[in-house]
Short mmCIF file of C-alpha atoms in Angstrom, two decimals:
data_model
loop_
_atom_site.label_atom_id
_atom_site.label_comp_id
_atom_site.label_asym_id
_atom_site.label_seq_id
_atom_site.Cartn_x
_atom_site.Cartn_y
_atom_site.Cartn_z
CA MET A 1 163.73 65.07 -62.55
CA GLY A 2 159.84 64.42 -61.85
CA CYS A 3 158.93 65.58 -65.49
CA LEU A 4 161.66 63.28 -67.02
CA GLN A 5 160.45 60.25 -64.81
CA ARG A 6 156.77 60.69 -65.94
CA GLY A 7 157.85 61.09 -69.67
CA SER A 8 159.64 57.52 -69.08
CA GLU A 9 156.75 55.85 -68.08
CA ARG A 10 154.59 57.07 -70.87
CA ALA A 11 157.26 55.81 -73.18
CA VAL A 12 157.31 52.43 -71.62
CA ALA A 13 153.53 52.24 -71.35
CA GLY A 14 153.18 53.09 -75.23
CA THR A 15 155.77 50.53 -76.28
CA SER A 16 154.84 47.09 -77.45
CA PRO A 17 157.03 44.09 -78.32
CA THR A 18 156.47 44.70 -82.26
CA THR A 19 157.16 48.43 -82.01
CA GLN A 20 160.51 50.12 -82.42
CA PRO A 21 161.59 52.01 -79.56
CA LEU A 22 160.95 55.81 -79.60
CA VAL A 23 163.80 58.24 -80.03
CA SER A 24 163.41 61.58 -78.76
CA VAL A 25 165.61 64.10 -80.60
CA ILE A 26 166.48 67.32 -78.93
CA MET A 27 167.36 70.54 -80.77
CA PRO A 28 168.12 73.76 -78.78
CA ALA A 29 167.85 76.92 -81.46
CA PHE A 30 168.90 80.44 -81.16
CA ASN A 31 168.70 82.90 -84.30
CA ALA A 32 169.15 79.63 -86.18
CA ALA A 33 166.77 80.56 -89.40
CA ALA A 34 170.11 80.30 -91.81
CA TYR A 35 170.53 76.66 -91.17
CA ILE A 36 167.83 75.17 -89.05
CA GLU A 37 165.69 73.63 -91.98
CA GLU A 38 168.83 71.62 -93.02
CA ALA A 39 169.36 70.35 -89.66
CA ILE A 40 165.54 69.38 -89.23
CA ASP A 41 165.61 67.72 -92.75
CA SER A 42 168.39 65.54 -91.76
CA ILE A 43 166.48 64.41 -88.72
CA LEU A 44 163.02 63.72 -90.65
CA ALA A 45 165.20 61.98 -93.53
CA GLN A 46 166.36 59.13 -91.21
CA ASP A 47 165.21 55.87 -92.17
CA TYR A 48 164.33 55.00 -88.62
CA PRO A 49 160.70 55.38 -88.24
CA ASN A 50 160.00 55.96 -84.53
CA LYS A 51 161.29 59.40 -83.67
CA GLU A 52 160.15 62.43 -82.34
CA LEU A 53 161.91 65.77 -82.94
CA ILE A 54 161.68 68.74 -80.07
CA VAL A 55 162.78 71.92 -80.98
CA ILE A 56 163.50 74.40 -78.10
CA ASP A 57 163.60 77.95 -79.36
CA ASP A 58 165.96 79.94 -76.83
CA GLY A 59 164.44 83.38 -77.43
CA SER A 60 165.46 83.95 -81.10
CA SER A 61 164.97 87.24 -82.73
CA ASP A 62 164.91 86.36 -86.20
CA ASP A 63 162.23 83.96 -87.97
CA THR A 64 163.60 80.69 -86.30
CA VAL A 65 160.06 79.97 -84.94
CA ALA A 66 158.42 80.55 -88.31
CA ARG A 67 160.58 78.19 -90.12
CA VAL A 68 160.11 75.45 -87.64
CA GLN A 69 156.43 76.06 -87.66
CA ALA A 70 156.22 75.34 -91.16
CA TYR A 71 156.82 71.70 -90.49
CA GLY A 72 153.50 71.49 -88.73
CA ASP A 73 153.23 68.42 -86.48
CA ARG A 74 156.43 66.70 -87.82
CA VAL A 75 158.08 69.01 -85.37
CA ARG A 76 157.30 69.60 -81.58
CA LEU A 77 157.98 73.35 -80.98
CA LEU A 78 158.88 74.69 -77.31
CA THR A 79 159.91 78.11 -76.61
CA GLN A 80 161.64 79.96 -73.93
CA ALA A 81 163.13 83.29 -73.07
CA ASN A 82 166.84 83.46 -73.86
CA GLN A 83 168.48 81.42 -71.18
CA GLY A 84 171.02 79.28 -73.06
CA SER A 85 171.50 75.76 -74.33
CA ALA A 86 171.62 74.09 -71.08
CA VAL A 87 168.29 75.30 -70.13
CA ALA A 88 166.91 74.57 -73.50
CA ARG A 89 168.19 71.09 -73.52
CA ASN A 90 166.67 70.60 -69.83
CA GLN A 91 163.27 71.77 -71.38
CA GLY A 92 163.55 69.17 -74.11
CA LEU A 93 164.52 66.44 -71.75
CA ASP A 94 161.29 67.24 -69.49
CA ALA A 95 158.97 66.85 -72.59
CA ALA A 96 160.75 63.90 -74.11
CA GLN A 97 159.19 60.68 -74.53
CA GLY A 98 161.57 58.35 -75.88
CA ALA A 99 163.49 55.41 -74.54
CA TYR A 100 166.42 56.87 -76.13
CA ILE A 101 167.61 60.55 -76.26
CA ALA A 102 169.64 62.02 -79.08
CA PHE A 103 170.87 65.53 -79.61
CA LEU A 104 171.53 67.70 -82.59
CA ASP A 105 172.28 71.45 -82.88
CA SER A 106 170.14 73.64 -85.11
CA ASP A 107 173.15 74.45 -87.45
CA ASP A 108 174.42 70.85 -87.96
CA VAL A 109 173.51 67.83 -89.62
CA TRP A 110 173.08 64.08 -89.27
CA LEU A 111 174.13 61.62 -92.20
CA PRO A 112 172.11 58.60 -93.25
CA GLY A 113 171.59 55.60 -91.07
CA LYS A 114 172.58 57.38 -87.76
CA LEU A 115 169.40 56.57 -85.84
CA THR A 116 168.90 53.00 -87.06
CA ALA A 117 172.68 51.92 -86.45
CA GLN A 118 172.67 53.45 -82.94
CA VAL A 119 169.25 52.12 -81.89
CA GLY A 120 170.19 48.68 -83.21
CA TYR A 121 173.83 48.82 -81.16
CA LEU A 122 171.99 49.83 -77.88
CA GLU A 123 169.51 47.13 -78.50
CA ALA A 124 172.03 44.65 -78.93
CA HIS A 125 174.11 45.83 -76.05
CA PRO A 126 171.83 46.50 -72.97
CA GLU A 127 174.84 46.73 -70.93
CA ILE A 128 175.95 50.02 -72.50
CA GLY A 129 173.95 53.16 -71.51
CA MET A 130 175.61 55.98 -74.09
CA ILE A 131 177.00 55.52 -77.53
CA TYR A 132 178.35 58.30 -79.72
CA SER A 133 180.02 58.21 -83.11
CA GLU A 134 182.79 60.13 -85.19
CA TRP A 135 181.99 63.32 -86.95
CA LEU A 136 183.33 65.82 -89.41
CA PRO A 137 184.07 69.45 -89.55
CA TRP A 138 181.97 71.05 -92.17
CA LYS A 139 183.68 74.06 -93.47
CA PRO A 140 182.56 76.41 -96.54
CA ASN A 141 184.35 76.45 -99.63
CA GLU A 142 185.93 79.63 -101.08
CA SER A 143 182.57 80.98 -102.26
CA GLY A 144 181.16 80.61 -98.92
CA HIS A 145 178.84 77.71 -99.52
CA PHE A 146 178.86 74.19 -97.58
CA PRO A 147 179.47 71.32 -99.66
CA ALA A 148 176.39 68.91 -99.92
CA PRO A 149 176.37 66.47 -97.01
CA GLU A 150 176.17 63.46 -99.45
CA ASN A 151 179.53 64.74 -100.97
CA MET A 152 181.22 64.71 -97.73
CA VAL A 153 180.84 61.03 -96.88
CA PRO A 154 178.97 59.41 -99.93
CA ASN A 155 177.03 56.12 -99.68
CA LEU A 156 177.37 55.95 -96.05
CA ALA A 157 174.18 54.01 -95.22
CA ALA A 158 174.64 51.53 -97.82
CA ASP A 159 177.92 50.45 -96.45
CA LEU A 160 176.55 49.97 -92.91
CA PRO A 161 176.82 46.41 -91.31
CA PRO A 162 174.36 45.27 -89.09
CA PRO A 163 174.24 47.00 -85.99
CA GLU A 164 175.45 44.32 -83.71
CA GLN A 165 178.51 44.13 -85.82
CA LEU A 166 179.21 47.90 -86.05
CA PRO A 167 182.91 48.37 -85.13
CA ILE A 168 183.94 50.58 -82.12
CA VAL A 169 186.76 52.79 -81.65
CA PRO A 170 188.90 51.08 -78.86
CA GLU A 171 190.45 54.23 -77.35
CA GLY A 172 187.18 56.11 -77.35
CA SER A 173 185.13 53.28 -75.49
CA GLY A 174 185.02 51.79 -72.03
CA TRP A 175 184.82 53.29 -68.67
CA LEU A 176 185.93 56.94 -69.69
CA TYR A 177 186.03 58.88 -66.65
CA ASN A 178 189.77 58.98 -66.66
CA ARG A 179 190.10 59.67 -70.29
CA LEU A 180 187.81 62.32 -70.23
CA LEU A 181 189.59 64.01 -67.41
CA PHE A 182 192.02 64.74 -70.33
CA GLY A 183 189.46 66.15 -72.87
CA SER A 184 186.13 65.71 -73.93
CA LEU A 185 185.69 62.95 -76.45
CA LEU A 186 182.25 63.10 -77.07
CA HIS A 187 180.64 65.56 -79.48
CA THR A 188 177.12 66.05 -78.64
CA ILE A 189 175.49 65.98 -81.81
CA THR A 190 176.74 62.13 -82.20
CA VAL A 191 175.59 61.02 -78.83
CA MET A 192 172.50 58.62 -78.19
CA ALA A 193 171.78 57.68 -74.57
CA ARG A 194 169.17 55.39 -72.74
CA ARG A 195 166.43 57.29 -71.01
CA SER A 196 167.06 55.31 -67.97
CA LEU A 197 170.58 57.01 -67.69
CA ILE A 198 169.63 60.26 -68.18
CA GLU A 199 167.19 59.80 -65.32
CA LYS A 200 170.42 58.76 -63.04
CA VAL A 201 172.71 61.83 -64.48
CA GLY A 202 170.18 64.42 -64.28
CA ARG A 203 170.05 67.70 -65.86
CA PHE A 204 172.73 69.86 -67.79
CA ASP A 205 174.10 72.16 -65.62
CA PRO A 206 172.54 75.96 -66.40
CA GLU A 207 175.46 77.58 -64.59
CA LEU A 208 177.87 76.44 -67.28
CA LYS A 209 177.44 78.76 -70.32
CA ARG A 210 180.05 76.55 -72.08
CA GLY A 211 180.99 73.01 -71.36
CA GLN A 212 177.75 71.66 -69.96
CA ASP A 213 177.89 68.84 -72.60
CA TYR A 214 181.56 68.12 -71.20
CA ASP A 215 180.29 68.00 -67.61
CA TYR A 216 177.42 65.69 -68.55
CA TRP A 217 179.70 63.11 -70.14
CA LEU A 218 181.84 63.30 -67.08
CA ARG A 219 178.77 62.37 -64.97
CA ALA A 220 177.54 59.69 -67.25
CA SER A 221 180.91 58.20 -67.19
CA ARG A 222 180.51 57.42 -63.81
CA GLN A 223 177.29 55.43 -64.14
CA THR A 224 177.99 53.51 -67.54
CA GLU A 225 180.64 52.19 -70.17
CA ILE A 226 180.21 54.35 -73.17
CA ARG A 227 181.28 53.27 -76.59
CA GLN A 228 182.33 55.10 -79.75
CA ILE A 229 181.16 53.65 -82.87
CA ASP A 230 183.64 53.84 -85.78
CA ARG A 231 181.40 55.50 -88.44
CA ILE A 232 180.88 59.11 -89.30
CA PHE A 233 177.38 60.08 -88.56
CA ALA A 234 177.47 64.12 -88.21
CA LEU A 235 178.64 67.08 -89.89
CA TYR A 236 179.68 69.89 -87.43
CA ARG A 237 179.33 73.25 -89.27
CA LEU A 238 181.95 75.84 -89.05
CA HIS A 239 180.75 79.34 -89.32
CA GLY A 240 181.30 82.89 -88.23
CA GLY A 241 178.22 82.76 -85.93
CA GLY A 242 179.36 79.77 -84.02
CA CYS A 243 180.61 79.61 -80.33
CA ILE A 244 183.93 78.31 -81.27
CA ASN A 245 184.97 81.49 -82.68
CA GLN A 246 183.87 83.25 -79.44
CA TRP A 247 185.85 83.03 -76.23
CA PRO A 248 183.92 83.46 -72.93
CA ASP A 249 185.49 85.50 -69.96
CA VAL A 250 185.42 82.15 -67.64
CA ASN A 251 187.73 79.12 -68.52
CA TYR A 252 184.82 76.58 -68.37
CA GLU A 253 186.94 73.71 -69.38
CA GLN A 254 189.19 74.30 -66.19
CA LEU A 255 185.83 74.73 -64.26
CA VAL A 256 184.41 71.34 -65.44
CA VAL A 257 187.51 69.22 -64.85
CA GLU A 258 188.05 70.94 -61.39
CA LYS A 259 184.53 70.18 -60.38
CA ALA A 260 184.51 66.63 -61.60
CA LEU A 261 188.00 66.11 -59.44
CA ALA A 262 186.50 67.81 -56.36
CA ARG A 263 183.50 65.17 -56.71
CA TRP A 264 185.08 62.07 -57.64
CA GLY A 265 188.79 62.35 -57.35
CA LEU A 266 191.36 60.89 -59.70
CA GLU A 267 189.70 57.09 -59.53
CA GLY A 268 187.21 55.78 -62.18
CA PRO A 269 184.44 53.80 -61.45
CA ASP A 270 186.31 50.81 -63.05
CA GLY A 271 189.39 51.24 -60.55
CA GLY A 272 191.58 52.93 -62.85
CA ARG A 273 193.49 56.07 -61.54
CA SER A 274 194.66 59.09 -63.36
CA ASP A 275 198.24 60.65 -62.47
CA TRP A 276 197.83 63.87 -60.23
CA THR A 277 200.87 65.47 -62.23
CA ALA A 278 199.43 64.58 -65.56
CA VAL A 279 195.85 65.96 -64.74
CA GLN A 280 197.60 69.34 -63.58
CA ARG A 281 199.63 69.49 -66.48
CA ARG A 282 196.51 69.03 -68.48
CA LEU A 283 194.73 71.68 -66.50
CA ALA A 284 197.71 74.08 -67.07
CA TYR A 285 197.44 73.70 -70.91
CA ALA A 286 193.96 74.49 -70.89
CA CYS A 287 194.60 77.52 -68.98
CA PHE A 288 197.48 78.42 -71.26
CA ASN A 289 194.92 78.19 -74.10
CA PHE A 290 192.36 80.13 -72.74
CA GLY A 291 195.12 83.14 -71.88
CA TYR A 292 196.55 82.67 -75.31
CA HIS A 293 193.17 83.36 -77.04
CA HIS A 294 192.27 86.28 -74.84
CA TYR A 295 196.14 87.93 -75.24
CA TRP A 296 195.66 88.07 -78.85
CA GLN A 297 192.01 89.11 -78.71
CA GLY A 298 193.17 92.30 -76.68
CA HIS A 299 192.24 91.29 -73.22
CA PRO A 300 195.72 91.14 -71.35
CA LYS A 301 194.68 91.49 -67.62
CA LEU A 302 192.43 88.26 -68.15
CA ALA A 303 195.09 86.51 -70.09
CA ARG A 304 197.66 87.30 -67.54
CA ARG A 305 195.66 85.75 -64.74
CA ALA A 306 195.25 82.60 -66.92
CA PHE A 307 198.86 82.25 -67.50
CA LEU A 308 199.60 82.65 -63.89
CA THR A 309 196.98 79.87 -62.87
CA ALA A 310 198.89 77.69 -65.63
CA LEU A 311 202.17 78.28 -64.00
CA SER A 312 200.61 77.47 -60.56
CA LYS A 313 199.84 73.89 -62.00
CA HIS A 314 202.97 73.42 -64.14
CA PRO A 315 205.75 75.75 -63.12
CA LEU A 316 208.34 74.58 -65.81
CA HIS A 317 206.02 75.55 -68.72
CA LEU A 318 207.96 78.36 -70.32
CA PRO A 319 205.55 79.56 -72.78
CA SER A 320 203.20 80.73 -69.70
CA TRP A 321 206.14 82.55 -68.24
CA ARG A 322 206.88 84.29 -71.35
CA TYR A 323 203.01 85.23 -72.11
CA ALA A 324 202.48 86.15 -68.48
CA GLY A 325 205.32 88.89 -68.95
CA LEU A 326 204.15 89.99 -72.13
CA SER A 327 200.63 90.30 -70.67
CA MET A 328 201.67 92.25 -67.68
CA ILE A 329 203.71 94.59 -70.10
CA LYS A 330 200.69 95.19 -72.42
CA SER A 331 198.47 95.71 -69.22
CA MET A 332 200.86 98.34 -68.08
CA VAL A 333 200.99 100.13 -71.40
CA ARG A 334 197.27 100.11 -71.56
CA GLY A 335 196.55 101.24 -68.02
#
């Protein structure tokens, strides 16, 4: 974390009482030419003035780099060989100089007022280290075009109260470790964190090809309360090239939760404690979901292992029994 610490010292040294804190926005990009300009424009259009955008190209083979370079000094471009979004975000963290850190993926967009609202909230609540907001899925219409963002959530910025009065979502706020064991509440593109928290939590885990953000929120939840602002500030684009449509061979959701349990157990930093049986059932459903997708994608052996793991955690889950048998039959027919 040495580079990260030096960045923080530069940020503090360059901040005066009359200057709004610098926000560093980190954007990993891989073959993002089709959408990255819209993502960048949504950042540059934010009415918060003191911001830097760092784009990390992760070995793109299309013209992503050229499209970013066209913005000149308004965007800082870093490049690396293809190593995944965790490594790209870590490079961005090392380069960032802001007192606050935010993230946006190269195919998504922010809505007006996000940075002003989130910085204002954190400035008004120094005890909170991380915040996030609500978001909307962004789907193409029948012709394959995405609706204009302003048509999705019109007049958002005009309706915002002062930052210190922003409403929060109670069930998505607080010491979230125990709730995060049951699902990743935070969406990366809505998160803003203090640099001081980032320095405590550390880097994204490059061994996690998926779920590195979920792992990060669990680690952050051991350090600070996290709050969810009750406003929609981002659109998450759903398209054929997104990772949501491509299932990996490793159940990273199960891996992340079991990693957290091995490190911290069932007790949260606020003294709250999760029920062991409930957590095991949560893991069983994650294994079933993983196996179900691989079964229908034509990978019966991988699916069968997932269903058997689900049954080891929740032996009475009848769908896992049924699909474990179907997976075995399909494996035998193929083999």
